[in-house]
Amino acid sequence: MIRIGRRKLRLAAYAAGLVILGGVAALGLTRLGGGEAPVPAAAGEREVLYWYDPMVPAQKFDKPGKSPFMDMQLVPRYADEGTGSAAGVRIDPALVQNLGVRFATARSGTLEGDLTASAVIDYNERDLAVVQARAAGFVQRVYGRAPGDVIAAGAPLVDLLIPDWGGAQLEYLAVRRTDDAALIQAARQRLLLLGMPEPLITAVERSGRPRTTVTITSPISGAIKTLGVRAGMSVPAGLTLAEINGLSTVWLNAAVPEALAGQLRVGRSVDVSLAAFPGERQAGRLTALLPEVAGDSRTLTARIELRNPGGRLRPGMYGQITFGGSSTPALLVPSEAVIRTGQRTLVMLATEGGRYQPAEVRVGREAGGQSEILAGLRDGERVVASGQFLFDSEASLSGIEARSLEQARAQTGAANSAPGPVSATAATPTYRASGRVQAIGGRSITLAHGPVPALEWPAMTMTFAVPDAVPLAGLSVGSRVDFTFDRVGGNPTIRSLTRREASR
């Protein structure tokens, strides 16, 4: 019995050894065959082509894990992504949720006409006085002045000793004793040509003695910008002794984005609020638009001149200006949803089935975090408002072409933004816009209206025909109106006209 039991144990051990050797051999054959064998997808699961980091989508990995670039898990790329008839690239909804992607819907609304910009107070460079030495001399006294001091008109700046004036003054005094009016007048004119101020000549005439020391004073009140003299210096004729900038008026220089510069006109009213005086608002007018655009910030300088009673406004103070304007209807999306590549402007459309497609758009004005879409979208389309750059990168890697403006126009059959075609038929489309009455004559009306994207019209002033069925009563020059029109026979004709209440 004991022998039979030992024999069975040996047979079991031999069998276990054969199983282990078979497993090792199979593992060796697998490795000799070129690496780990791909694990086929289970029934009902999607086949994974590779894994990637959404922040570095060009780098591919053959297994899941943590990204070497970011502190996040790699994302699978499935074999069925990008297939089918639906346009756009498909993104896993779980990934969209993990990234916290936000969406927005293109909606018709009102774009506020107010335009705000930051501004800084600066000196009025037109109110600048330059004080120079009229003759060579020596500085005898400086009246404790320094750059930045605010002085009044007539305040003394420096005492100059000018030896060359002494001889000319003695000759003038000698001529005065001759009682020859012509000679006296000629000698006095010579003193003026030598650079002597009128008060100094008068003082010589009264005292009867030469005066070679002259006190240079400030011609205007203001702040000393530069002071280039010190006691004991010798100065040549024409040397700039000081520069004084007046403070009765100041400039407020505002940095306006280049894309909004077309809305500005010289003479436009401006509301000014300064950080130094919270709660106070000042009224001003745009006096100049500088011709140069800053290359680093792409902004245009708008200049507003402000009165400065009491010198409260000081150069360097920060403020904000608001250019008043009227509100206009427009198709709006959040400004953060717009992608500017430098060559074109895009948004990421969120379509059905979890797919996303870039779409080219034409952007108009911006205000309050909203951008006006002139073409490329229609009311109700959803766009990606955050993380759109990742979606755009994924679409580029997948070879997804952006929907062009022409394709968008063909899909809708009309403009995609408001104002646009309304009550349109295939033969005579009707368009909606808003404007201001410029002139009324007979059965015609001239309107300064906003852009009409359906016709690719910019904002302009033009004359419309008005049929008898459209009343013009109650309208006058300056009235703001909403209107619809068509182009039957190529002539713009008003079909409806409604007066608007003045914007607040």
Coordinates of C-alpha atoms in Angstrom, one line a residue, residues 144-481:
G144 CA 16.0 125.7 -5.6
R145 CA 14.0 124.3 -8.5
A146 CA 13.9 120.6 -9.5
P147 CA 12.2 118.6 -12.2
G148 CA 8.6 117.8 -11.1
D149 CA 8.1 121.1 -9.2
V150 CA 4.8 122.9 -10.0
I151 CA 5.4 126.6 -10.4
A152 CA 3.4 129.7 -11.3
A153 CA 3.9 131.9 -14.3
G154 CA 6.7 134.4 -13.6
A155 CA 8.4 132.3 -11.0
P156 CA 12.2 132.8 -11.0
L157 CA 14.3 129.9 -12.4
V158 CA 17.9 131.1 -12.6
D159 CA 20.1 134.3 -12.4
L160 CA 22.5 134.6 -15.3
L161 CA 25.5 137.0 -15.5
I162 CA 26.0 138.1 -19.1
P163 CA 29.1 140.3 -19.5
D164 CA 28.5 141.1 -23.2
W165 CA 25.4 143.1 -22.3
G166 CA 27.3 145.6 -20.1
G167 CA 29.1 147.4 -23.0
A168 CA 25.9 147.7 -25.1
Q169 CA 24.0 149.1 -22.2
L170 CA 26.7 151.7 -21.5
E171 CA 26.6 152.8 -25.1
Y172 CA 22.8 153.1 -24.9
L173 CA 23.0 155.3 -21.8
A174 CA 25.5 157.5 -23.6
V175 CA 23.3 157.9 -26.6
R176 CA 20.3 158.8 -24.4
R177 CA 22.2 161.8 -23.1
T178 CA 22.5 163.2 -26.7
D179 CA 18.7 163.7 -26.8
D180 CA 18.7 162.5 -30.5
A181 CA 15.5 160.5 -30.8
A182 CA 16.6 158.6 -33.9
L183 CA 19.9 157.5 -32.4
I184 CA 18.2 156.6 -29.1
Q185 CA 15.6 154.5 -30.9
A186 CA 18.4 152.7 -32.9
A187 CA 20.4 152.0 -29.8
R188 CA 17.4 150.6 -28.0
Q189 CA 16.6 148.4 -30.9
R190 CA 20.2 147.1 -30.8
L191 CA 19.6 146.0 -27.2
L192 CA 16.5 144.1 -28.2
L193 CA 18.4 142.3 -31.0
L194 CA 21.1 141.3 -28.5
G195 CA 18.4 139.3 -26.6
M196 CA 17.7 141.7 -23.7
P197 CA 14.1 141.4 -22.4
E198 CA 12.0 144.5 -22.4
P199 CA 11.7 144.7 -18.6
L200 CA 15.5 144.7 -18.3
I201 CA 15.9 147.6 -20.8
T202 CA 13.3 149.6 -18.9
A203 CA 15.2 149.0 -15.6
V204 CA 18.4 150.3 -17.2
E205 CA 16.6 153.4 -18.4
R206 CA 15.2 154.1 -15.0
S207 CA 18.4 153.5 -13.0
G208 CA 20.8 155.0 -15.5
R209 CA 23.3 152.1 -14.8
P210 CA 24.1 148.9 -16.7
R211 CA 22.6 145.7 -15.4
T212 CA 24.5 142.5 -16.5
T213 CA 22.6 140.1 -14.3
V214 CA 19.2 138.9 -15.5
T215 CA 16.7 136.7 -13.8
I216 CA 15.1 134.1 -16.0
T217 CA 11.5 133.4 -15.1
S218 CA 8.8 130.8 -16.2
P219 CA 6.6 132.1 -19.0
I220 CA 3.7 129.8 -17.9
S221 CA 2.5 128.0 -14.9
G222 CA 2.9 124.2 -14.8
A223 CA 5.3 121.4 -13.9
I224 CA 9.1 121.5 -14.6
K225 CA 9.9 118.6 -16.9
T226 CA 13.6 119.3 -17.4
L227 CA 16.0 121.6 -15.6
G228 CA 19.5 121.6 -17.1
V229 CA 21.4 124.3 -15.1
R230 CA 23.3 124.4 -11.8
A231 CA 25.0 127.2 -9.9
G232 CA 28.5 128.0 -11.3
M233 CA 27.8 126.7 -14.8
S234 CA 28.7 128.6 -18.0
V235 CA 26.0 128.5 -20.6
P236 CA 26.3 129.2 -24.3
A237 CA 23.6 131.2 -26.2
G238 CA 20.6 129.0 -27.1
L239 CA 21.1 126.4 -24.3
T240 CA 17.8 125.0 -23.0
L241 CA 17.6 126.0 -19.4
A242 CA 14.3 124.4 -18.6
E243 CA 11.1 122.9 -20.0
I244 CA 7.7 123.7 -18.3
N245 CA 4.6 121.8 -19.2
G246 CA 1.2 123.5 -18.5
L247 CA -1.4 121.7 -16.4
S248 CA -4.5 123.6 -17.3
T249 CA -5.5 120.8 -19.6
V250 CA -4.3 117.2 -19.9
W251 CA -4.5 114.4 -22.4
L252 CA -6.2 111.1 -21.7
N253 CA -4.7 108.5 -24.0
A254 CA -6.8 105.3 -24.4
A255 CA -5.6 102.1 -25.9
V256 CA -8.4 100.8 -28.3
P257 CA -8.1 97.4 -29.9
E258 CA -7.3 97.5 -33.6
A259 CA -10.4 95.5 -34.4
L260 CA -12.6 98.1 -32.9
A261 CA -10.9 101.2 -34.2
G262 CA -13.3 101.4 -37.2
Q263 CA -16.1 102.3 -34.8
L264 CA -14.4 105.5 -33.6
R265 CA -14.9 109.0 -35.0
V266 CA -13.3 112.3 -33.9
G267 CA -15.8 114.3 -32.0
R268 CA -17.6 111.3 -30.4
S269 CA -18.7 111.8 -26.8
V270 CA -16.8 110.0 -24.1
D271 CA -17.5 109.2 -20.4
V272 CA -14.4 109.2 -18.2
S273 CA -14.0 107.5 -14.8
L274 CA -10.7 107.6 -12.9
A275 CA -9.4 105.2 -10.3
A276 CA -8.3 108.2 -8.2
F277 CA -11.8 109.6 -8.0
P278 CA -14.2 106.6 -7.7
G279 CA -17.8 107.5 -8.3
E280 CA -17.0 110.6 -10.3
R281 CA -17.5 110.7 -14.0
Q282 CA -16.4 113.4 -16.5
A283 CA -17.6 114.1 -20.0
G284 CA -15.2 114.7 -22.8
R285 CA -14.9 114.3 -26.6
L286 CA -12.5 112.4 -28.7
T287 CA -10.1 115.0 -30.2
A288 CA -7.6 112.8 -32.1
L289 CA -6.9 109.3 -33.3
L290 CA -3.2 108.8 -33.6
P291 CA -2.1 107.4 -37.0
E292 CA 0.2 104.6 -35.6
V293 CA -0.9 101.2 -34.2
A294 CA 1.2 99.7 -31.4
G295 CA 2.9 96.6 -32.8
D296 CA 3.1 94.7 -29.6
S297 CA -0.4 95.2 -28.3
R298 CA -2.2 95.9 -31.7
T299 CA -4.0 98.9 -30.2
L300 CA -4.7 102.4 -31.5
T301 CA -4.3 105.4 -29.3
A302 CA -7.4 107.6 -28.9
R303 CA -6.8 111.0 -27.4
I304 CA -9.3 112.9 -25.2
E305 CA -8.4 116.4 -24.0
L306 CA -9.7 117.2 -20.5
R307 CA -9.9 120.4 -18.5
N308 CA -7.9 120.3 -15.3
P309 CA -9.1 123.0 -12.9
G310 CA -7.0 123.0 -9.7
G311 CA -4.5 120.5 -11.1
R312 CA -6.5 117.5 -9.8
L313 CA -5.7 115.4 -12.8
R314 CA -2.1 114.3 -12.7
P315 CA -0.1 112.6 -15.5
G316 CA 0.1 108.9 -14.9
M317 CA -3.3 108.4 -13.4
Y318 CA -5.2 105.4 -14.6
G319 CA -8.8 105.5 -15.8
Q320 CA -11.4 104.0 -18.1
I321 CA -13.3 105.6 -20.9
T322 CA -16.6 104.6 -22.4
F323 CA -17.6 105.6 -26.0
G324 CA -21.3 105.9 -26.1
G325 CA -23.2 104.2 -28.9
S326 CA -26.5 102.6 -29.9
S327 CA -27.4 98.9 -29.5
T328 CA -28.0 96.8 -32.6
P329 CA -29.4 93.3 -33.1
A330 CA -26.9 90.6 -33.9
L331 CA -26.1 86.9 -33.8
L332 CA -24.0 86.5 -30.7
V333 CA -21.6 83.8 -29.3
P334 CA -19.2 84.1 -26.3
S335 CA -15.9 85.7 -27.4
E336 CA -14.0 82.9 -25.7
A337 CA -15.5 80.4 -28.2
V338 CA -13.8 82.2 -31.2
I339 CA -10.5 80.8 -32.4
R340 CA -8.3 83.2 -34.3
T341 CA -5.5 81.4 -36.2
G342 CA -4.1 84.5 -37.9
Q343 CA -5.4 83.3 -41.3
R344 CA -9.0 82.7 -40.5
T345 CA -11.5 82.7 -37.6
L346 CA -13.1 79.5 -36.4
V347 CA -15.6 78.1 -33.9
M348 CA -16.0 74.4 -33.0
L349 CA -19.5 73.2 -33.8
A350 CA -21.0 70.6 -31.5
T351 CA -23.2 68.3 -33.8
E352 CA -25.3 65.3 -33.1
G353 CA -23.7 62.0 -32.1
G354 CA -20.9 63.5 -30.0
R355 CA -19.2 64.9 -33.1
Y356 CA -17.4 68.2 -33.5
Q357 CA -16.5 70.1 -36.6
P358 CA -14.6 73.4 -37.0
A359 CA -16.5 76.1 -38.9
E360 CA -15.2 79.2 -40.4
V361 CA -16.9 82.4 -39.3
R362 CA -16.7 86.1 -40.0
V363 CA -16.7 88.1 -36.7
G364 CA -17.9 91.7 -36.3
R365 CA -17.9 93.8 -33.2
E366 CA -17.2 92.7 -29.6
A367 CA -18.7 94.0 -26.4
G368 CA -19.5 92.6 -22.9
G369 CA -17.8 89.3 -23.6
Q370 CA -19.9 88.6 -26.7
S371 CA -18.9 88.6 -30.4
E372 CA -21.1 89.4 -33.3
I373 CA -21.1 86.7 -36.0
L374 CA -21.6 88.2 -39.4
A375 CA -21.5 84.9 -41.4
G376 CA -20.7 81.2 -40.8
L377 CA -23.3 80.3 -38.1
R378 CA -27.1 80.2 -37.8
D379 CA -29.3 80.8 -34.9
G380 CA -29.5 77.8 -32.6
E381 CA -26.2 76.1 -33.5
R382 CA -24.1 74.9 -30.5
V383 CA -20.4 75.8 -30.2
V384 CA -17.7 74.8 -27.8
A385 CA -17.0 77.6 -25.4
S386 CA -14.0 76.1 -23.5
G387 CA -11.3 73.7 -24.5
Q388 CA -12.0 74.3 -28.2
F389 CA -8.3 74.3 -29.0
L390 CA -8.1 70.6 -28.0
F391 CA -11.0 69.8 -30.3
D392 CA -9.5 71.8 -33.1
S393 CA -6.2 70.0 -32.7
E394 CA -8.0 66.6 -32.8
A395 CA -9.9 67.6 -35.9
S396 CA -6.7 68.6 -37.6
L397 CA -5.0 65.3 -36.7
S398 CA -8.0 63.5 -38.1
G399 CA -8.0 65.4 -41.3
I400 CA -11.4 67.0 -40.7
E401 CA -11.9 70.1 -43.0
A402 CA -13.5 73.2 -41.5
R403 CA -16.9 74.1 -42.8
S404 CA -16.4 77.1 -45.1
L405 CA -18.5 80.2 -45.3
E406 CA -19.8 79.1 -48.6
Q407 CA -20.9 75.7 -47.2
A408 CA -22.6 77.3 -44.3
R409 CA -24.4 79.7 -46.7
A410 CA -25.5 76.7 -48.9
Q411 CA -26.8 74.7 -45.9
T412 CA -29.0 77.5 -44.6
G413 CA -29.9 79.1 -48.0
A414 CA -29.5 82.5 -46.4
A415 CA -27.4 84.4 -43.9
N416 CA -26.9 82.7 -40.5
S417 CA -26.9 85.8 -38.4
A418 CA -29.5 88.3 -37.4
P419 CA -30.3 90.7 -39.0
G420 CA -31.0 88.4 -42.0
P421 CA -33.7 87.2 -44.3
V422 CA -37.2 86.9 -42.9
S423 CA -40.4 85.8 -44.4
A424 CA -38.4 84.8 -47.5
T425 CA -39.7 82.9 -50.5
A426 CA -37.5 81.3 -53.1
A427 CA -38.2 84.1 -55.5
T428 CA -38.1 87.2 -53.3
P429 CA -36.2 86.9 -50.1
T430 CA -36.8 89.6 -47.5
Y431 CA -34.1 91.0 -45.2
R432 CA -34.2 92.7 -41.8
A433 CA -31.9 95.5 -40.5
S434 CA -31.9 98.5 -38.2
G435 CA -30.8 102.0 -38.9
R436 CA -31.3 105.8 -38.4
V437 CA -33.3 108.0 -40.7
Q438 CA -31.1 110.5 -42.7
A439 CA -33.6 111.9 -45.1
I440 CA -37.2 111.5 -46.2
G441 CA -38.4 112.5 -49.6
G442 CA -41.6 111.6 -51.4
R443 CA -41.9 107.8 -51.4
S444 CA -38.2 107.2 -50.6
I445 CA -36.2 107.2 -47.4
T446 CA -32.4 107.4 -46.8
L447 CA -31.2 105.2 -43.9
A448 CA -27.8 104.8 -42.2
H449 CA -28.1 101.0 -41.4
G450 CA -26.0 98.3 -39.9
P451 CA -24.5 95.4 -41.8
V452 CA -26.7 92.9 -43.7
P453 CA -24.7 89.6 -43.8
A454 CA -27.2 87.9 -46.0
L455 CA -26.1 90.2 -48.8
E456 CA -22.6 90.7 -47.5
W457 CA -23.3 94.4 -47.1
P458 CA -21.3 96.4 -44.6
A459 CA -22.8 99.2 -42.6
M460 CA -23.7 102.0 -45.0
T461 CA -26.0 104.9 -45.9
M462 CA -28.4 104.2 -48.8
T463 CA -31.8 105.2 -50.2
F464 CA -34.8 102.8 -50.2
A465 CA -38.0 103.0 -52.2
V466 CA -41.1 103.1 -50.0
P467 CA -44.4 101.8 -51.4
D468 CA -47.7 103.4 -50.5
A469 CA -48.6 100.6 -48.2
V470 CA -45.8 101.5 -45.8
P471 CA -46.6 104.6 -43.8
L472 CA -43.9 107.2 -43.0
A473 CA -46.0 109.2 -40.5
G474 CA -44.3 109.9 -37.3
L475 CA -40.8 109.6 -38.7
S476 CA -38.2 112.4 -38.8
V477 CA -34.5 112.8 -39.4
G478 CA -32.7 111.0 -36.6
S479 CA -35.4 108.5 -35.8
R480 CA -34.1 105.0 -35.2
V481 CA -36.1 102.3 -37.0

